[in-house]
Amino acid sequence: MHDAFDSAIRGDLSSARFEPGPTEDKLILSMGPQHPSTHGVLRIMLELEGEYILRAEPILGYIHRMHEWMAEQKTYLQFIPNMGRVDYLHAMAWNWAYAGAVERLAGIEVPERAEYIRVAVTELNRISSHLVWWGAYLLDLGAFTPILYAFDDREQILDILQSATGSRLTYSYITIGGVYDDVPDDFRERCIEFVNRLRSRLPMYRDLVTDNVILRGRCEGIGVLPVDMARRYGATGPVLRGSGVASDVRRCEPYGVYDRFEFRVPTYPEGDAMARYKVRLDELEASCDIVEQVVSSLPEGPVTAKVSRVFKPPKGEACMAVEGARGKILVHVRSDGGLKPYRVKLRAPGFSNMSLFSELAQGVLLADAVSILGSLDLVIPEIDR
Amino acid sequence: MKRIKKAFTGLKSLAVGLGVTGRAFYAKNVTVIYPKEEVDNLASYRGHVELVGKEDAPDVPKCVACGSCAKACPSNAFTILCPVPPKEGEAASDPPVMGPAPQRGAKTPSKFILDFSLCSLCGQCVKTCPTKGLRFSNDPYLVSFTREDLKLDLLARLHSQAANSQPVPVPDTESVDK
Ligand code: SF4
Ligand code: SF4
């Protein structure tokens, strides 16, 4: 690593001020869209020697929206819609993390039916998030067709979630004390129908993409992440499980009613991009299993606890960890007994996972760096918050 | 030998891939071509909020101008105006001065504006309303060239809805007369 730096162009990639390089082959390349109106704006400064990367440095902050600061300006209930916008692909998990933290703080007991519905919608949302990742990753690798199939399946989930929540992307469904509204009567049938549909589509995904020689060539042995490094960077979620560590918040510190369901925590020991890919595809099946179990044992009852309109939790602090599609989401709320939170800290899994990129991209081909970046499944609004 | 094997696996991948896409080519079209067609699942869609009329008088809102929705809204999207009661010893001005709800003595809103360009469709207002006077409309097709157009006058909307809707079953007036 240090040898590479010794022959590198001296300068600071963040401020883009450089001294002339040692040889003519050194090249500074800015990768990524930079216009503020595009979504998911991640800029990566690369220093290249020919086609090989010497240094890679992600530059953040293009869509920083001050969610944590906004929390201090709004009441507890008013902050809920922000959570759906932190990570637009797995909004439910963020909803849940925040609502759960506030419930712990105020000692609110959530009705059982609400807990079950929360699991069902979060898992459906996880499937949709993985499907978007799958399509977008393959798009990054140059395959156009898969994203159309993925979006076809995802659209079915969005229809189900729309019928329950009213929205298709940025949900504010999980509220403090339960869920916003009850699910429609045909929720169970539609979920089962979808689960069966996805299960029948997964072999097609495997034939078309997973077993394809081109994909294997682009993923196998690329961006190998040793467990030790994953731990040091605080990687979580499929990135960590792709290095062989069976760590999943749903299993390690079960929240809600996750301890009542049987599901597999897939791990692959290789640590390369292909392992992370396979973990996510296996998680699609695992989530299908959970959804099936939830909707077939959905208890009756109220869907929300009584929460006063003027909600004031007692003084104190509370913390809640949730397994998002990208890893461990953690929300820490501190209250001074007033109407507004004193401080809300959001831990985004994508931030830690992204930090790995500089390390993994060193010395690889430029095209492989794209594959590594995609395999980390970054959602930039979540990283910037 | 190795090269032949590699070429063979490559060809096999190609054939499998073409098979999958080929089947999709002849499958039913799933895309709804939007401007020419419209989706049919809008009943569960959460569009902008609108006022609910009373059961017996659909053009009178259930709203009692308490102002809780305006307070609950994270984005300050509501402007609810009611006449300000004149100060003691002062004559009521004409037209009356308007102030934000709640105002003493005002039981219905005189103006109920939702600035939809601010709204994030979170539903806090619907949840908080004590009279269940707000609900989500199912209208996703709001298009405008100016922000001003998105300041929706919900009272006017309620009135036009009431005028266009089927005549509501007439309440049993006989029992009232007697
Ligand atoms: S909360 Fe309901 S009753 Fe009060 S002002 Fe709003 S719509 Fe009217
Ligand atoms: S839905 Fe939310 S943002 Fe929109 S008007 Fe109601 S409270 Fe305000």
Coordinates of C-alpha atoms and ligand atoms in Angstrom, one line a residue:
Chain A
M1 CA 0.0 0.0 0.0
H2 CA 2.8 2.4 1.0
D3 CA 4.8 1.6 -2.1
A4 CA 1.9 2.7 -4.2
F5 CA 1.8 6.0 -2.4
D6 CA 5.5 6.7 -2.8
S7 CA 5.2 6.7 -6.6
A8 CA 1.8 8.4 -6.6
I9 CA 1.0 11.9 -7.6
R10 CA 1.3 14.1 -4.5
G11 CA -1.7 16.0 -3.6
D12 CA -5.1 15.8 -1.9
L13 CA -7.8 14.0 -3.8
S14 CA -10.6 15.7 -1.8
S15 CA -9.6 19.3 -2.7
A16 CA -8.2 18.2 -6.1
R17 CA -4.9 20.1 -5.8
F18 CA -2.0 18.2 -7.2
E19 CA 1.6 18.5 -8.0
P20 CA 2.9 17.2 -11.3
G21 CA 3.3 13.4 -11.3
P22 CA 6.4 11.4 -11.5
T23 CA 5.6 9.9 -14.9
E24 CA 3.3 10.8 -17.8
D25 CA 1.2 7.7 -17.3
K26 CA -0.3 8.8 -14.0
L27 CA -3.8 10.1 -14.4
I28 CA -6.3 11.6 -12.1
L29 CA -9.9 10.7 -13.0
S30 CA -13.1 11.9 -11.4
M31 CA -15.6 9.2 -11.5
G32 CA -19.3 9.7 -11.0
P33 CA -22.1 12.2 -11.6
Q34 CA -21.7 15.5 -9.8
H35 CA -24.9 17.4 -10.5
P36 CA -26.9 17.9 -7.3
S37 CA -30.2 17.2 -9.0
T38 CA -29.2 13.6 -9.9
H39 CA -29.9 11.1 -7.2
G40 CA -27.2 9.0 -5.6
V41 CA -24.4 11.3 -6.2
L42 CA -21.1 9.7 -5.3
R43 CA -17.9 11.1 -6.6
I44 CA -14.8 9.0 -6.6
M45 CA -11.4 10.4 -7.4
L46 CA -9.1 7.9 -8.9
E47 CA -5.5 8.0 -9.5
L48 CA -4.6 5.6 -12.4
E49 CA -1.5 4.2 -13.8
G50 CA -2.6 3.0 -17.2
E51 CA -5.8 1.1 -16.4
Y52 CA -4.8 0.1 -12.9
I53 CA -5.9 2.1 -9.8
L54 CA -3.3 3.4 -7.5
R55 CA -5.6 5.3 -5.2
A56 CA -9.3 5.7 -4.9
E57 CA -11.0 8.2 -2.7
P58 CA -14.8 8.6 -2.4
I59 CA -15.9 12.2 -1.9
L60 CA -19.1 12.7 0.0
G61 CA -21.5 15.4 0.9
Y62 CA -23.2 16.1 -2.4
I63 CA -26.6 15.2 -1.1
H64 CA -26.2 15.9 2.6
R65 CA -29.6 17.0 3.8
M66 CA -29.0 17.3 7.5
H67 CA -31.5 14.7 8.7
E68 CA -30.0 14.6 12.1
W69 CA -30.3 18.4 12.5
M70 CA -33.8 18.3 11.2
A71 CA -34.7 15.9 13.9
E72 CA -33.9 18.5 16.5
Q73 CA -36.3 21.0 14.8
K74 CA -39.3 18.8 14.6
T75 CA -41.5 16.9 17.1
Y76 CA -41.1 13.2 17.5
L77 CA -44.0 12.4 15.2
Q78 CA -43.1 15.0 12.6
F79 CA -39.7 13.4 12.1
I80 CA -41.1 10.1 10.8
P81 CA -41.4 11.1 7.1
N82 CA -37.7 12.0 7.1
M83 CA -36.8 8.4 7.8
G84 CA -38.2 7.2 4.6
R85 CA -36.0 9.6 2.7
V86 CA -32.7 8.6 4.4
D87 CA -32.6 5.3 2.4
Y88 CA -35.2 5.3 -0.3
L89 CA -34.7 1.7 -1.1
H90 CA -35.3 0.2 2.4
A91 CA -37.4 2.9 3.9
M92 CA -39.3 0.5 6.2
A93 CA -36.2 -0.5 8.1
W94 CA -35.3 3.1 8.9
N95 CA -38.9 3.8 9.9
W96 CA -38.7 0.9 12.2
A97 CA -35.4 1.8 13.7
Y98 CA -36.6 5.3 14.6
A99 CA -40.0 4.2 15.8
G100 CA -38.4 1.4 17.8
A101 CA -35.9 3.7 19.5
V102 CA -38.6 6.2 20.5
E103 CA -40.8 3.3 21.8
R104 CA -38.0 2.0 23.9
L105 CA -37.4 5.5 25.2
A106 CA -41.1 6.1 26.1
G107 CA -41.7 2.5 27.1
I108 CA -44.5 1.9 24.6
E109 CA -45.8 -1.6 24.2
V110 CA -46.5 -2.4 20.5
P111 CA -49.5 -4.6 19.8
E112 CA -48.7 -8.0 18.4
R113 CA -50.5 -7.6 15.1
A114 CA -48.5 -4.4 14.4
E115 CA -45.3 -6.3 15.1
Y116 CA -46.2 -8.9 12.6
I117 CA -47.2 -6.4 10.0
R118 CA -43.9 -4.6 10.5
V119 CA -42.0 -7.8 9.8
A120 CA -44.0 -8.5 6.7
V121 CA -43.7 -5.0 5.1
T122 CA -40.0 -4.7 6.1
E123 CA -39.2 -8.0 4.4
L124 CA -41.2 -7.2 1.3
N125 CA -39.3 -3.9 1.2
R126 CA -36.0 -5.8 1.6
I127 CA -36.8 -7.9 -1.4
S128 CA -37.6 -4.9 -3.4
S129 CA -34.4 -3.3 -2.3
H130 CA -32.3 -6.3 -3.3
L131 CA -34.1 -6.5 -6.6
V132 CA -33.2 -2.9 -7.4
W133 CA -29.6 -3.6 -6.4
W134 CA -29.6 -6.7 -8.6
G135 CA -30.8 -4.9 -11.6
A136 CA -28.6 -1.9 -11.1
Y137 CA -25.5 -3.9 -10.4
L138 CA -25.9 -5.8 -13.6
L139 CA -26.6 -2.6 -15.4
D140 CA -23.2 -1.3 -14.0
L141 CA -21.6 -4.4 -15.4
G142 CA -23.1 -3.8 -18.8
A143 CA -26.1 -6.1 -18.8
F144 CA -29.3 -4.3 -19.6
T145 CA -32.1 -6.9 -19.6
P146 CA -32.0 -8.1 -16.0
I147 CA -33.1 -4.8 -14.6
L148 CA -36.3 -5.0 -16.6
Y149 CA -37.1 -8.4 -15.1
A150 CA -36.2 -7.2 -11.6
F151 CA -38.4 -4.1 -11.9
D152 CA -41.3 -6.3 -13.1
D153 CA -41.1 -8.3 -9.9
R154 CA -40.4 -5.2 -7.8
E155 CA -43.5 -3.6 -9.2
Q156 CA -45.6 -6.4 -7.8
I157 CA -44.2 -5.7 -4.3
L158 CA -44.8 -2.0 -4.7
D159 CA -48.4 -2.7 -5.6
I160 CA -48.8 -4.8 -2.4
L161 CA -47.1 -2.1 -0.3
Q162 CA -49.2 0.6 -1.9
S163 CA -52.3 -1.2 -0.9
A164 CA -51.2 -1.2 2.7
T165 CA -49.3 2.0 3.1
G166 CA -50.6 4.3 0.3
S167 CA -47.1 5.1 -1.0
R168 CA -44.7 3.3 -3.3
L169 CA -41.3 4.4 -2.3
T170 CA -40.9 6.7 0.7
Y171 CA -43.0 5.1 3.3
S172 CA -44.0 6.7 6.6
Y173 CA -45.9 3.6 7.5
I174 CA -44.3 2.4 10.7
T175 CA -45.2 5.0 13.3
I176 CA -44.5 5.3 17.0
G177 CA -46.6 2.7 18.7
G178 CA -47.5 0.5 15.8
V179 CA -48.3 1.0 12.1
Y180 CA -50.2 3.8 10.4
D181 CA -53.2 1.7 9.3
D182 CA -54.3 -1.9 9.1
V183 CA -53.4 -3.9 6.0
P184 CA -56.2 -4.6 3.5
D185 CA -58.2 -7.8 3.7
D186 CA -56.5 -9.4 0.6
F187 CA -53.0 -8.7 2.0
R188 CA -52.4 -12.3 2.8
E189 CA -53.4 -13.7 -0.5
R190 CA -51.4 -11.1 -2.4
C191 CA -48.3 -11.8 -0.4
I192 CA -48.5 -15.6 -0.9
E193 CA -49.1 -15.0 -4.6
F194 CA -46.1 -12.8 -4.8
V195 CA -43.9 -15.2 -2.8
N196 CA -44.8 -18.0 -5.2
R197 CA -44.2 -15.9 -8.2
L198 CA -40.8 -14.8 -7.0
R199 CA -39.8 -18.3 -6.2
S200 CA -40.7 -19.4 -9.7
R201 CA -38.7 -16.6 -11.1
L202 CA -35.5 -17.2 -9.1
P203 CA -34.4 -20.2 -11.2
M204 CA -34.7 -17.9 -14.3
Y205 CA -32.5 -15.4 -12.5
R206 CA -30.0 -18.1 -11.9
D207 CA -30.0 -19.3 -15.4
L208 CA -29.9 -15.9 -17.0
V209 CA -27.4 -14.2 -14.7
T210 CA -25.8 -16.1 -11.9
D211 CA -24.6 -19.0 -14.0
N212 CA -23.5 -16.8 -16.8
V213 CA -19.8 -17.0 -17.6
I214 CA -19.5 -13.3 -18.2
L215 CA -20.9 -12.4 -14.8
R216 CA -18.7 -15.0 -13.2
G217 CA -15.7 -13.6 -15.0
R218 CA -16.5 -10.1 -13.7
C219 CA -17.2 -11.1 -10.1
E220 CA -15.3 -14.1 -9.1
G221 CA -12.1 -13.3 -7.2
I222 CA -12.7 -9.6 -7.6
G223 CA -12.5 -7.3 -4.5
V224 CA -11.7 -10.0 -2.0
L225 CA -12.5 -8.8 1.5
P226 CA -10.8 -10.6 4.4
V227 CA -12.9 -10.9 7.5
D228 CA -10.3 -9.1 9.5
M229 CA -10.6 -6.0 7.3
A230 CA -14.4 -6.2 7.2
R231 CA -14.4 -6.0 11.0
R232 CA -12.0 -3.1 11.2
Y233 CA -14.1 -1.0 8.8
G234 CA -17.3 -1.9 10.6
A235 CA -18.8 -3.6 7.6
T236 CA -22.2 -5.2 8.2
G237 CA -25.0 -6.8 6.3
P238 CA -24.5 -8.8 3.1
V239 CA -20.9 -7.4 2.7
L240 CA -19.9 -9.0 6.0
R241 CA -21.9 -12.2 5.3
G242 CA -20.1 -12.4 2.0
S243 CA -16.9 -12.7 4.0
G244 CA -18.3 -15.7 5.9
V245 CA -19.5 -14.1 9.1
A246 CA -23.0 -15.1 10.0
S247 CA -23.9 -11.8 11.6
D248 CA -27.4 -10.6 11.2
V249 CA -29.2 -8.3 13.7
R250 CA -32.4 -10.2 13.1
R251 CA -30.6 -13.3 14.5
C252 CA -28.0 -11.9 16.9
E253 CA -30.2 -9.4 18.8
P254 CA -33.7 -10.2 17.6
Y255 CA -36.1 -7.3 17.7
G256 CA -39.8 -7.2 17.2
V257 CA -41.0 -10.8 16.6
Y258 CA -38.2 -12.0 14.5
D259 CA -37.3 -14.7 17.0
R260 CA -40.6 -16.5 16.2
F261 CA -39.7 -17.1 12.5
E262 CA -37.5 -19.6 10.9
F263 CA -35.1 -18.2 8.3
R264 CA -31.7 -18.8 7.0
V265 CA -28.8 -16.4 7.3
P266 CA -26.8 -17.1 4.1
T267 CA -23.1 -16.7 4.2
Y268 CA -20.3 -17.4 1.7
P269 CA -16.7 -17.6 2.8
E270 CA -15.0 -16.4 -0.4
G271 CA -15.3 -12.6 0.4
D272 CA -15.3 -11.6 -3.3
A273 CA -18.0 -9.7 -5.3
M274 CA -19.6 -13.0 -6.3
A275 CA -20.0 -14.0 -2.6
R276 CA -21.8 -10.8 -1.8
Y277 CA -23.9 -11.3 -4.9
K278 CA -24.9 -14.8 -3.8
V279 CA -25.7 -13.7 -0.3
R280 CA -28.2 -11.1 -1.6
L281 CA -29.8 -13.6 -3.9
D282 CA -30.2 -16.1 -1.1
E283 CA -31.7 -13.4 1.1
L284 CA -34.4 -13.0 -1.5
E285 CA -35.5 -16.6 -0.7
A286 CA -35.0 -16.1 3.1
S287 CA -37.2 -13.0 3.0
C288 CA -39.8 -14.9 1.0
D289 CA -39.8 -17.6 3.8
I290 CA -40.3 -14.9 6.5
V291 CA -43.1 -13.2 4.6
E292 CA -44.9 -16.5 4.1
Q293 CA -44.7 -17.4 7.8
V294 CA -45.8 -13.9 8.9
V295 CA -48.9 -13.7 6.8
S296 CA -50.0 -17.2 7.6
S297 CA -49.9 -16.5 11.3
L298 CA -51.0 -12.9 11.4
P299 CA -52.8 -12.4 14.7
E300 CA -55.9 -10.3 15.1
G301 CA -56.0 -7.1 17.2
P302 CA -55.3 -3.4 17.1
V303 CA -52.5 -2.1 15.0
T304 CA -51.3 0.7 17.1
A305 CA -50.8 1.5 20.8
K306 CA -52.3 4.6 22.2
V307 CA -49.9 7.5 21.7
S308 CA -50.9 11.0 22.8
R309 CA -51.2 13.6 20.1
V310 CA -48.8 15.8 22.1
F311 CA -46.2 13.2 22.5
K312 CA -43.5 13.8 25.1
P313 CA -41.2 10.9 26.0
P314 CA -39.5 11.1 29.4
K315 CA -35.9 12.3 29.8
G316 CA -33.4 9.7 28.8
E317 CA -31.9 8.0 25.8
A318 CA -32.5 4.8 23.8
C319 CA -31.1 3.0 20.9
M320 CA -32.4 0.5 18.4
A321 CA -30.6 -1.6 15.8
V322 CA -32.3 -3.0 12.8
E323 CA -31.1 -5.2 9.9
G324 CA -31.5 -3.2 6.8
A325 CA -30.9 -4.4 3.3
R326 CA -27.4 -2.9 3.5
G327 CA -26.5 -3.8 7.0
K328 CA -27.0 -2.7 10.6
I329 CA -29.0 0.4 10.9
L330 CA -28.9 2.1 14.3
V331 CA -30.9 5.0 15.6
H332 CA -30.0 6.6 18.9
V333 CA -32.5 9.1 20.3
R334 CA -31.9 11.3 23.3
S335 CA -34.7 13.2 24.9
D336 CA -34.6 16.1 27.3
G337 CA -38.2 15.6 28.2
G338 CA -39.5 18.2 25.7
L339 CA -41.5 18.0 22.5
K340 CA -38.6 17.7 20.2
P341 CA -35.7 15.2 20.4
Y342 CA -32.5 16.6 21.9
R343 CA -30.4 14.6 19.5
V344 CA -30.9 11.8 17.0
K345 CA -27.9 9.9 15.7
L346 CA -28.3 7.8 12.6
R347 CA -25.8 5.0 11.9
A348 CA -25.9 4.2 8.2
P349 CA -24.5 0.8 7.2
G350 CA -23.6 2.1 3.7
F351 CA -21.0 4.5 5.2
S352 CA -18.9 1.8 6.7
N353 CA -19.3 -0.4 3.7
M354 CA -18.3 2.4 1.3
S355 CA -15.1 3.1 3.3
L356 CA -13.9 -0.3 2.3
F357 CA -13.9 0.8 -1.3
S358 CA -10.6 2.7 -1.2
E359 CA -9.0 -0.4 0.3
L360 CA -10.5 -2.9 -2.2
A361 CA -10.0 -0.8 -5.3
Q362 CA -6.2 -0.4 -4.8
G363 CA -4.3 -2.1 -7.6
V364 CA -7.3 -3.4 -9.5
L365 CA -8.4 -2.6 -13.0
L366 CA -10.8 0.3 -13.5
A367 CA -13.5 -1.9 -14.8
D368 CA -13.2 -4.2 -11.8
A369 CA -13.5 -1.2 -9.5
V370 CA -17.0 -0.7 -10.9
S371 CA -17.8 -4.2 -10.1
I372 CA -16.5 -3.9 -6.6
L373 CA -18.4 -0.6 -6.0
G374 CA -21.7 -2.2 -7.2
S375 CA -21.2 -5.3 -5.1
L376 CA -21.1 -3.1 -1.9
D377 CA -24.7 -2.0 -2.7
L378 CA -24.3 1.7 -1.8
V379 CA -27.3 4.0 -1.4
I380 CA -25.8 7.4 -1.3
P381 CA -28.6 9.4 0.4
E382 CA -28.1 7.0 3.3
I383 CA -24.4 7.6 3.4
D384 CA -24.7 11.4 3.2
R385 CA -27.9 11.6 5.4
Chain B
M1 CA -8.7 -28.4 -25.2
K2 CA -9.2 -25.9 -22.4
R3 CA -10.0 -23.3 -24.9
I4 CA -12.6 -25.5 -26.6
K5 CA -14.2 -26.1 -23.2
K6 CA -14.3 -22.4 -22.4
A7 CA -15.8 -21.6 -25.8
F8 CA -18.4 -24.3 -25.1
T9 CA -19.4 -23.0 -21.7
G10 CA -19.6 -19.6 -23.2
L11 CA -21.9 -20.8 -26.0
K12 CA -24.0 -22.6 -23.4
S13 CA -24.4 -19.4 -21.4
L14 CA -25.4 -17.6 -24.5
A15 CA -28.0 -20.2 -25.5
V16 CA -29.5 -20.2 -22.0
G17 CA -29.6 -16.4 -21.9
L18 CA -31.2 -16.2 -25.3
G19 CA -33.8 -18.8 -24.2
V20 CA -34.8 -16.7 -21.2
T21 CA -35.0 -13.5 -23.1
G22 CA -36.7 -15.2 -26.0
R23 CA -39.5 -16.5 -23.8
A24 CA -39.9 -13.0 -22.3
F25 CA -40.1 -11.6 -25.9
Y26 CA -43.3 -13.6 -26.5
A27 CA -44.8 -13.1 -23.0
K28 CA -47.5 -10.7 -22.3
N29 CA -46.6 -7.0 -22.1
V30 CA -46.5 -5.8 -18.5
T31 CA -45.8 -2.1 -19.0
V32 CA -48.6 0.3 -18.8
I33 CA -47.9 2.9 -21.5
Y34 CA -48.7 5.9 -19.3
P35 CA -50.0 8.8 -21.2
K36 CA -52.1 6.6 -23.4
E37 CA -53.1 4.1 -20.7
E38 CA -53.6 4.6 -16.9
V39 CA -52.9 2.2 -14.1
D40 CA -56.0 0.8 -12.3
N41 CA -54.8 0.5 -8.7
L42 CA -55.3 4.1 -7.6
A43 CA -58.0 3.3 -5.0
S44 CA -55.2 2.6 -2.5
Y45 CA -53.0 5.5 -3.6
R46 CA -52.4 8.3 -1.2
G47 CA -52.7 11.5 -3.1
H48 CA -52.9 15.0 -1.5
V49 CA -55.2 15.3 1.4
E50 CA -58.7 16.7 1.0
L51 CA -61.6 17.7 3.3
V52 CA -64.4 15.3 4.1
G53 CA -67.9 16.6 3.9
K54 CA -70.6 15.9 6.5
E55 CA -72.7 12.9 5.7
D56 CA -75.9 14.9 5.6
A57 CA -74.4 17.9 3.9
P58 CA -71.6 17.0 1.6
D59 CA -70.5 20.5 0.9
V60 CA -70.1 21.4 4.5
P61 CA -66.7 20.2 5.9
K62 CA -66.6 18.1 9.0
C63 CA -63.6 20.3 10.0
V64 CA -64.1 22.5 13.1
A65 CA -61.1 24.7 12.4
C66 CA -59.2 23.6 15.4
G67 CA -55.8 23.9 13.7
S68 CA -54.3 20.7 15.0
C69 CA -53.5 19.5 11.5
A70 CA -51.6 22.7 10.7
K71 CA -49.6 22.2 13.9
A72 CA -49.0 18.5 13.3
C73 CA -47.7 19.0 9.7
P74 CA -43.9 18.6 9.5
S75 CA -43.8 20.9 6.5
N76 CA -46.2 23.7 7.4
A77 CA -48.3 23.0 4.4
F78 CA -51.6 24.2 5.7
T79 CA -53.0 27.7 5.8
I80 CA -56.3 27.7 7.6
L81 CA -58.0 31.0 8.1
C82 CA -60.9 32.1 10.3
P83 CA -62.3 35.5 11.1
V84 CA -60.6 37.1 14.1
P85 CA -63.2 38.1 16.7
P86 CA -63.2 41.9 17.2
K87 CA -61.5 43.2 20.3
E88 CA -63.7 44.4 23.0
G89 CA -65.2 47.8 22.3
E90 CA -64.3 47.7 18.7
A91 CA -66.8 47.3 15.9
A92 CA -66.4 44.2 13.7
S93 CA -64.6 45.3 10.6
D94 CA -66.1 44.4 7.2
P95 CA -64.8 42.3 5.6
P96 CA -63.6 40.6 8.8
V97 CA -59.9 40.3 9.5
M98 CA -58.6 36.8 9.0
G99 CA -56.2 35.0 11.2
P100 CA -54.9 31.4 11.5
A101 CA -57.1 28.8 13.1
P102 CA -58.1 28.3 15.8
Q103 CA -60.0 31.6 16.5
R104 CA -62.6 32.0 19.2
G105 CA -66.1 31.6 17.9
A106 CA -65.1 30.2 14.5
K107 CA -66.5 26.7 14.1
T108 CA -65.7 26.3 10.4
P109 CA -62.7 27.4 8.3
S110 CA -63.2 30.3 6.0
K111 CA -60.2 29.4 4.0
F112 CA -58.5 26.0 3.9
I113 CA -55.4 26.0 1.7
L114 CA -53.0 23.1 1.3
D115 CA -49.6 24.0 -0.3
F116 CA -49.1 20.6 -2.0
S117 CA -45.6 21.6 -3.1
L118 CA -44.5 21.3 0.5
C119 CA -46.5 18.2 1.4
S120 CA -44.6 15.0 1.9
L121 CA -47.8 12.8 2.1
C122 CA -46.8 11.6 5.6
G123 CA -50.4 11.4 6.9
Q124 CA -49.8 13.1 10.2
C125 CA -52.6 15.6 9.5
V126 CA -55.1 12.8 8.7
K127 CA -54.1 10.9 11.9
T128 CA -54.3 13.9 14.2
C129 CA -57.7 15.4 13.1
P130 CA -60.2 15.0 15.9
T131 CA -63.2 15.0 13.7
K132 CA -61.8 12.7 10.9
G133 CA -62.3 15.7 8.6
L134 CA -59.3 14.9 6.4
R135 CA -58.6 12.0 4.0
F136 CA -56.3 11.2 1.2
S137 CA -57.5 11.8 -2.3
N138 CA -56.6 9.3 -5.0
D139 CA -55.4 11.8 -7.5
P140 CA -51.8 11.3 -8.7
Y141 CA -52.1 13.4 -11.8
L142 CA -51.3 16.8 -10.5
V143 CA -49.3 18.7 -13.0
S144 CA -48.6 22.4 -13.0
F145 CA -46.1 24.9 -14.4
T146 CA -46.1 27.1 -11.3
R147 CA -45.9 26.6 -7.6
E148 CA -49.0 28.8 -7.1
D149 CA -51.2 26.3 -8.8
L150 CA -50.3 23.7 -6.2
K151 CA -51.8 25.8 -3.4
L152 CA -55.0 23.9 -3.4
D153 CA -58.1 25.4 -2.1
L154 CA -59.6 22.4 -0.3
L155 CA -62.9 24.1 0.5
A156 CA -63.5 24.9 -3.2
R157 CA -62.6 21.3 -4.0
L158 CA -65.1 20.0 -1.5
H159 CA -67.8 22.2 -2.9
S160 CA -67.2 21.1 -6.5
Q161 CA -67.0 17.5 -5.4
A162 CA -70.4 17.8 -3.7
A163 CA -71.9 19.5 -6.7
N164 CA -70.6 16.9 -9.1
S165 CA -71.4 13.8 -7.0
Q166 CA -74.6 11.9 -7.2
P167 CA -77.4 13.4 -5.1
V168 CA -77.0 11.9 -1.7
P169 CA -80.0 9.9 -0.4
V170 CA -82.3 12.5 1.2
P171 CA -82.4 12.2 4.9
D172 CA -85.7 11.2 6.3
T173 CA -87.3 14.6 6.6
E174 CA -90.7 13.5 7.6
S175 CA -89.7 12.4 11.0
V176 CA -88.1 15.8 11.5
D177 CA -91.3 17.6 10.4
K178 CA -93.6 15.8 12.7
Ligands
SF4_1 S1 -57.5 19.0 12.5 FE1 -59.4 18.5 11.4 S2 -60.9 19.8 12.5 FE2 -58.9 20.6 13.0 S3 -58.5 22.2 11.5 FE3 -57.6 20.3 10.7 S4 -59.2 19.4 9.4 FE4 -60.2 20.9 10.7
SF4_2 S1 -49.7 14.7 4.7 FE1 -48.0 15.3 6.1 S2 -46.9 16.9 5.0 FE2 -48.8 16.6 3.9 S3 -50.2 18.1 4.7 FE3 -50.5 16.3 5.9 S4 -49.1 16.5 7.7 FE4 -48.5 18.0 6.1

